Coordinates of C-alpha atoms in Angstrom, one line a residue:
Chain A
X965 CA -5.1 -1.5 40.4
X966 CA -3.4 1.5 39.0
X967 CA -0.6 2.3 38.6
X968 CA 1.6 5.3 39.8
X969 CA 1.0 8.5 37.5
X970 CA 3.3 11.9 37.4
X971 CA 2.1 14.9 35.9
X972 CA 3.0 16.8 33.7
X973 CA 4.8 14.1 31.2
X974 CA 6.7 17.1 30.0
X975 CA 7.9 20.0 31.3
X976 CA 10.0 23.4 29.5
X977 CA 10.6 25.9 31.6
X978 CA 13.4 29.1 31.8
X979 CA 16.9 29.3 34.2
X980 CA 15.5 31.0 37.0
X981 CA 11.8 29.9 37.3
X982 CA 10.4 27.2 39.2
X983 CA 8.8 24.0 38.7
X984 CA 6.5 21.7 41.0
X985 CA 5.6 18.0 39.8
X986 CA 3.3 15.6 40.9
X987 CA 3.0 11.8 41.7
X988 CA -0.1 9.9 42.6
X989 CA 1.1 6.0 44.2
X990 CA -0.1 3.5 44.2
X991 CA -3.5 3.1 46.2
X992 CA -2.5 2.0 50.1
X993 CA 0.8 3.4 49.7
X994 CA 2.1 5.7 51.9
X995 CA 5.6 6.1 50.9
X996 CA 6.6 8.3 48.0
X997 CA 10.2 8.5 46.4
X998 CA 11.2 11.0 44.3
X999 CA 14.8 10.5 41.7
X1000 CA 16.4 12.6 39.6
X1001 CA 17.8 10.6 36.1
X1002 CA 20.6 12.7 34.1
X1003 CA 22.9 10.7 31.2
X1004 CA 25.6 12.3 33.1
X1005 CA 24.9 11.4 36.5
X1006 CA 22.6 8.6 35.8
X1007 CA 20.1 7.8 38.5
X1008 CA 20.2 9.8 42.1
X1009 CA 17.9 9.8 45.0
X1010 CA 16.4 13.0 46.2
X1011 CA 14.2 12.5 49.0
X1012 CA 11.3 9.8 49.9
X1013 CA 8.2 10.8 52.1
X1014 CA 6.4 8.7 54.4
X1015 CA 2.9 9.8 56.1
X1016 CA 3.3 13.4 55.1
X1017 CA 6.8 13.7 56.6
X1018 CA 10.4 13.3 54.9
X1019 CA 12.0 10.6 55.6
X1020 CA 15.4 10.4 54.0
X1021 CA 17.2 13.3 52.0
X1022 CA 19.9 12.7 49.1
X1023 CA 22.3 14.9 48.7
X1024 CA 20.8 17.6 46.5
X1025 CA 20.8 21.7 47.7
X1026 CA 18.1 23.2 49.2
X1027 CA 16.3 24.3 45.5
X1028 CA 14.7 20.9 45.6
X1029 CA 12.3 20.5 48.4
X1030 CA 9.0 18.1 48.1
X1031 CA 5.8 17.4 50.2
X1032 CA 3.2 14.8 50.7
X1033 CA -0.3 15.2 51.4
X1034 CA -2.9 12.8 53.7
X1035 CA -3.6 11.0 50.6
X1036 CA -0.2 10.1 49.8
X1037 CA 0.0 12.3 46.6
X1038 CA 3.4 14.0 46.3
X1039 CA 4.9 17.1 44.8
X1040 CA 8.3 18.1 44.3
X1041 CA 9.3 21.5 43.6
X1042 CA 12.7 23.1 42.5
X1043 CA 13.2 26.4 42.4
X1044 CA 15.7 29.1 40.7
X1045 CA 15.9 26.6 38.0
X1046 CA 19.3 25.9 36.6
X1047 CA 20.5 24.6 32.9
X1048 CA 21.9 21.1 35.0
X1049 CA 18.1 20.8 36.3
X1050 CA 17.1 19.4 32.9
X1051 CA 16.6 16.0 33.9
X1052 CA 13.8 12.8 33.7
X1053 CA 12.2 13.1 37.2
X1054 CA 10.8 9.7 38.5
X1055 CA 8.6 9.2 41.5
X1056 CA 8.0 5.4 43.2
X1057 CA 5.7 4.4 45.7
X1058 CA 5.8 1.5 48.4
X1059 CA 3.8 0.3 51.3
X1060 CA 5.9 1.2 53.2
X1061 CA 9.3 2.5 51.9
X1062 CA 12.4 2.8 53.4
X1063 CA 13.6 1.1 50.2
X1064 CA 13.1 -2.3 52.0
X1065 CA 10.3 -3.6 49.6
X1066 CA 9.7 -3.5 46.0
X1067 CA 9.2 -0.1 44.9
X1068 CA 6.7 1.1 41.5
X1069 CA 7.6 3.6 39.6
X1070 CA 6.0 6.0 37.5
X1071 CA 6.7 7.2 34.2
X1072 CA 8.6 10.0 34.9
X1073 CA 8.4 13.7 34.3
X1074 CA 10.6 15.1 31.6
X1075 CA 12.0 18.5 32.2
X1076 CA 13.7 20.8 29.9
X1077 CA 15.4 24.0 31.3
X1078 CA 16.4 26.5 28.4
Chain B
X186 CA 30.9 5.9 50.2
X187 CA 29.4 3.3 47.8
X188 CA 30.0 3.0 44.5
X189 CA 28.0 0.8 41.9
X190 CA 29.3 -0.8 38.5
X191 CA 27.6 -2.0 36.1
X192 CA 29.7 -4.2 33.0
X193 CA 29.3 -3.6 30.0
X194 CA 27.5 -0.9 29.5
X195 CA 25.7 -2.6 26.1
X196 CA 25.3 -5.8 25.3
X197 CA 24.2 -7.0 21.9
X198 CA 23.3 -11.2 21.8
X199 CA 21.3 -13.0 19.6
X200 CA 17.4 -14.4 20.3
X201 CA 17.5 -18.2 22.1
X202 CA 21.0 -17.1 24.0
X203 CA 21.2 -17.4 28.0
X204 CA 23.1 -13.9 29.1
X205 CA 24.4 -12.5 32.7
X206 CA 24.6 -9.2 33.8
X207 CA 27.4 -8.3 36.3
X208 CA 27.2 -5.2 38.5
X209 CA 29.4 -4.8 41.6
X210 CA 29.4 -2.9 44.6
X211 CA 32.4 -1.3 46.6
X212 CA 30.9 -1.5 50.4
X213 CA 29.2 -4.8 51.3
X214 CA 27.3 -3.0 54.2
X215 CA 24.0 -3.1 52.2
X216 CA 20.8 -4.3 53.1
X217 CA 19.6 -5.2 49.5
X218 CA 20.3 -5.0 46.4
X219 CA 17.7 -4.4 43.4
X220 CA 17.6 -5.1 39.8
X221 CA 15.2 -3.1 37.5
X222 CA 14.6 -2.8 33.8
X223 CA 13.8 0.3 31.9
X224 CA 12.3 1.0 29.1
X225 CA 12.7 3.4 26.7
X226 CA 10.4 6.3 27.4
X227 CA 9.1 5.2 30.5
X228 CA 9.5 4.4 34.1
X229 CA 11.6 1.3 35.7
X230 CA 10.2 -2.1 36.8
X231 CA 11.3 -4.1 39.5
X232 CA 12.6 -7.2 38.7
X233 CA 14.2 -9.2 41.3
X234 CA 15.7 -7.8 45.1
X235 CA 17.9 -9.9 47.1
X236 CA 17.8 -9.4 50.7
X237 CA 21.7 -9.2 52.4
X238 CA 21.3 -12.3 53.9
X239 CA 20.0 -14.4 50.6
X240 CA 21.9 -15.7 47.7
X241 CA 19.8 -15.3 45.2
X242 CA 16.5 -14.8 43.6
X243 CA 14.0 -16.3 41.0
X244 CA 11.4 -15.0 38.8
X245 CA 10.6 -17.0 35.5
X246 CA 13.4 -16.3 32.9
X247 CA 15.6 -14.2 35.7
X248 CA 17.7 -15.6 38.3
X249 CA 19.9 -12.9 40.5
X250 CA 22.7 -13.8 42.4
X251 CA 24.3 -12.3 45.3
X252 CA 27.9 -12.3 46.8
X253 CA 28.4 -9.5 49.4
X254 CA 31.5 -10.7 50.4
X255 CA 33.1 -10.1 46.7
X256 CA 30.6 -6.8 46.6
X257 CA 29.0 -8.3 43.5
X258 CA 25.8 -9.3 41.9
X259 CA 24.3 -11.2 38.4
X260 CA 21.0 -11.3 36.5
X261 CA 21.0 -14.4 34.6
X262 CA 18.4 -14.7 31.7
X263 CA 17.7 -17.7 30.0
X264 CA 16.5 -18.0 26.8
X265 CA 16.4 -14.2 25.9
X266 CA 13.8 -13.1 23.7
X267 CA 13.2 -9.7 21.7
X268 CA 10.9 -8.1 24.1
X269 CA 14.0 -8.3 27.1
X270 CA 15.5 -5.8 25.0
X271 CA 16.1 -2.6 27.7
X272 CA 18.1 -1.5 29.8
X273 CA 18.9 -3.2 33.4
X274 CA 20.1 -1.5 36.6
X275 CA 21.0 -2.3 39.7
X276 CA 21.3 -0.8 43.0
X277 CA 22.7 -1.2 46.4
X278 CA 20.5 -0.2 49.6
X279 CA 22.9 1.1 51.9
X280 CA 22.0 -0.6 55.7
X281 CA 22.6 2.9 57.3
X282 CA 21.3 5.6 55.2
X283 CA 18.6 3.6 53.5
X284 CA 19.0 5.2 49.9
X285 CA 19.4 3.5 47.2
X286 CA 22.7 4.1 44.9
X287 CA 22.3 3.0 41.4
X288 CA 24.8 1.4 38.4
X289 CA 24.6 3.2 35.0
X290 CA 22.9 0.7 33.5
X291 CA 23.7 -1.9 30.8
X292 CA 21.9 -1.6 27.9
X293 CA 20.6 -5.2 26.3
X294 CA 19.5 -5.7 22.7
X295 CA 18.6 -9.4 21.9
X296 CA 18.3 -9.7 17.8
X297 CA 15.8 -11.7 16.7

């Protein structure tokens, strides 16, 4: 079975322009997690998506939004870049989320803001 | 709101040695609480999650405890080997907002 995959691996990108990642789960999973890893803040949640709807929101501004498509795929896109987006982005997928069960994650997408 | 600690934040012990992990928790209104390993360069991988109402759980090597009423939790490895060299977190599901709020991390180097 494989495993969950995000694209792009790495990412540089400008303050000020915008970025949208992807995450494939795991085949039969319908939920989709996405965090955000900083050595400053360490690991935060940003949102998870369940059947093409959000279900739960972390407590990031409205830059970072997300979506999920009828296969399960989902993006996340931030916008107006800032310098303290620079991060390691990592998506997980689930049956069926809610963070009940174990979750898989992905590798992660690096991003670099300059 | 809940916090998550995880003590020390490296650990350095030698190949053979049994080792625990502590992390704590400041609200014991969870309804789990997960351990992961990470690797450098790559994603995390679940080890072990305790449901609120168990006391711990078992996978080969790993054993994780957990104590809500104290708000803490440990990852017991026995016989460490070379290739449990990463770094372990924890996290705390909150049984209200459903998120999951993360320790730092310790860091683990076993020496051969």
């Amino acid at each position: 079975k494989a495993g969950v995959t995000q694209t792009p691996r790495y990412l540089i990108k400008t303050r000020g322009q915008q970025v949208t990642l992807s995450c494939s789960p795991i085949s039969g999973h319908r939920s989709v997690s996405w965090y955000q890893q900083t050595p400053g803040q360490g690991l935060q949640f940003l949102f998870e998506y369940f059947s093409e709807t959000q279900r739960n929101k972390g407590n990031f501004p409205g830059r970072f939004s997300g979506r999920q498509f009828s296969n399960s795929r989902s993006e996340m896109n931030v916008s107006t870049l800032e310098l303290g987006d620079s991060a390691l982005y990592l998506c997980a997928s689930s049956l069926e989320g809610g963070g009940q069960e174990t979750q898989y994650f992905g590798p992660g997408t690096r991003l670099l803001v300059l | 709101k809940q916090e998550v600690t995880q003590i020390p934040a490296a650990l350095s012990v030698p190949e053979g040695e049994n080792l625990v992990l502590n992390c704590s928790f400041t609200d014991s209104a969870i309804y789990n609480l997960q351990w992961f390993r990470q690797d450098p360069g790559k994603g995390l991988t679940s080890l072990l999650l305790i449901q609120s109402s168990q006391r711990e759980q078992t996978s080969g090597r790993l054993n994780a405890s957990l104590d809500k009423s104290s708000g803490r939790s440990t990852l017991y490895i026995a016989a460490s080997q070379p290739g449990d060299s990463a770094t372990y977190l924890c996290a705390a599901l909150g049984d209200s907002n459903y998120q999951l709020i993360w320790g730092a991390g310790t860091k683990l180097i076993i020496k051969p």
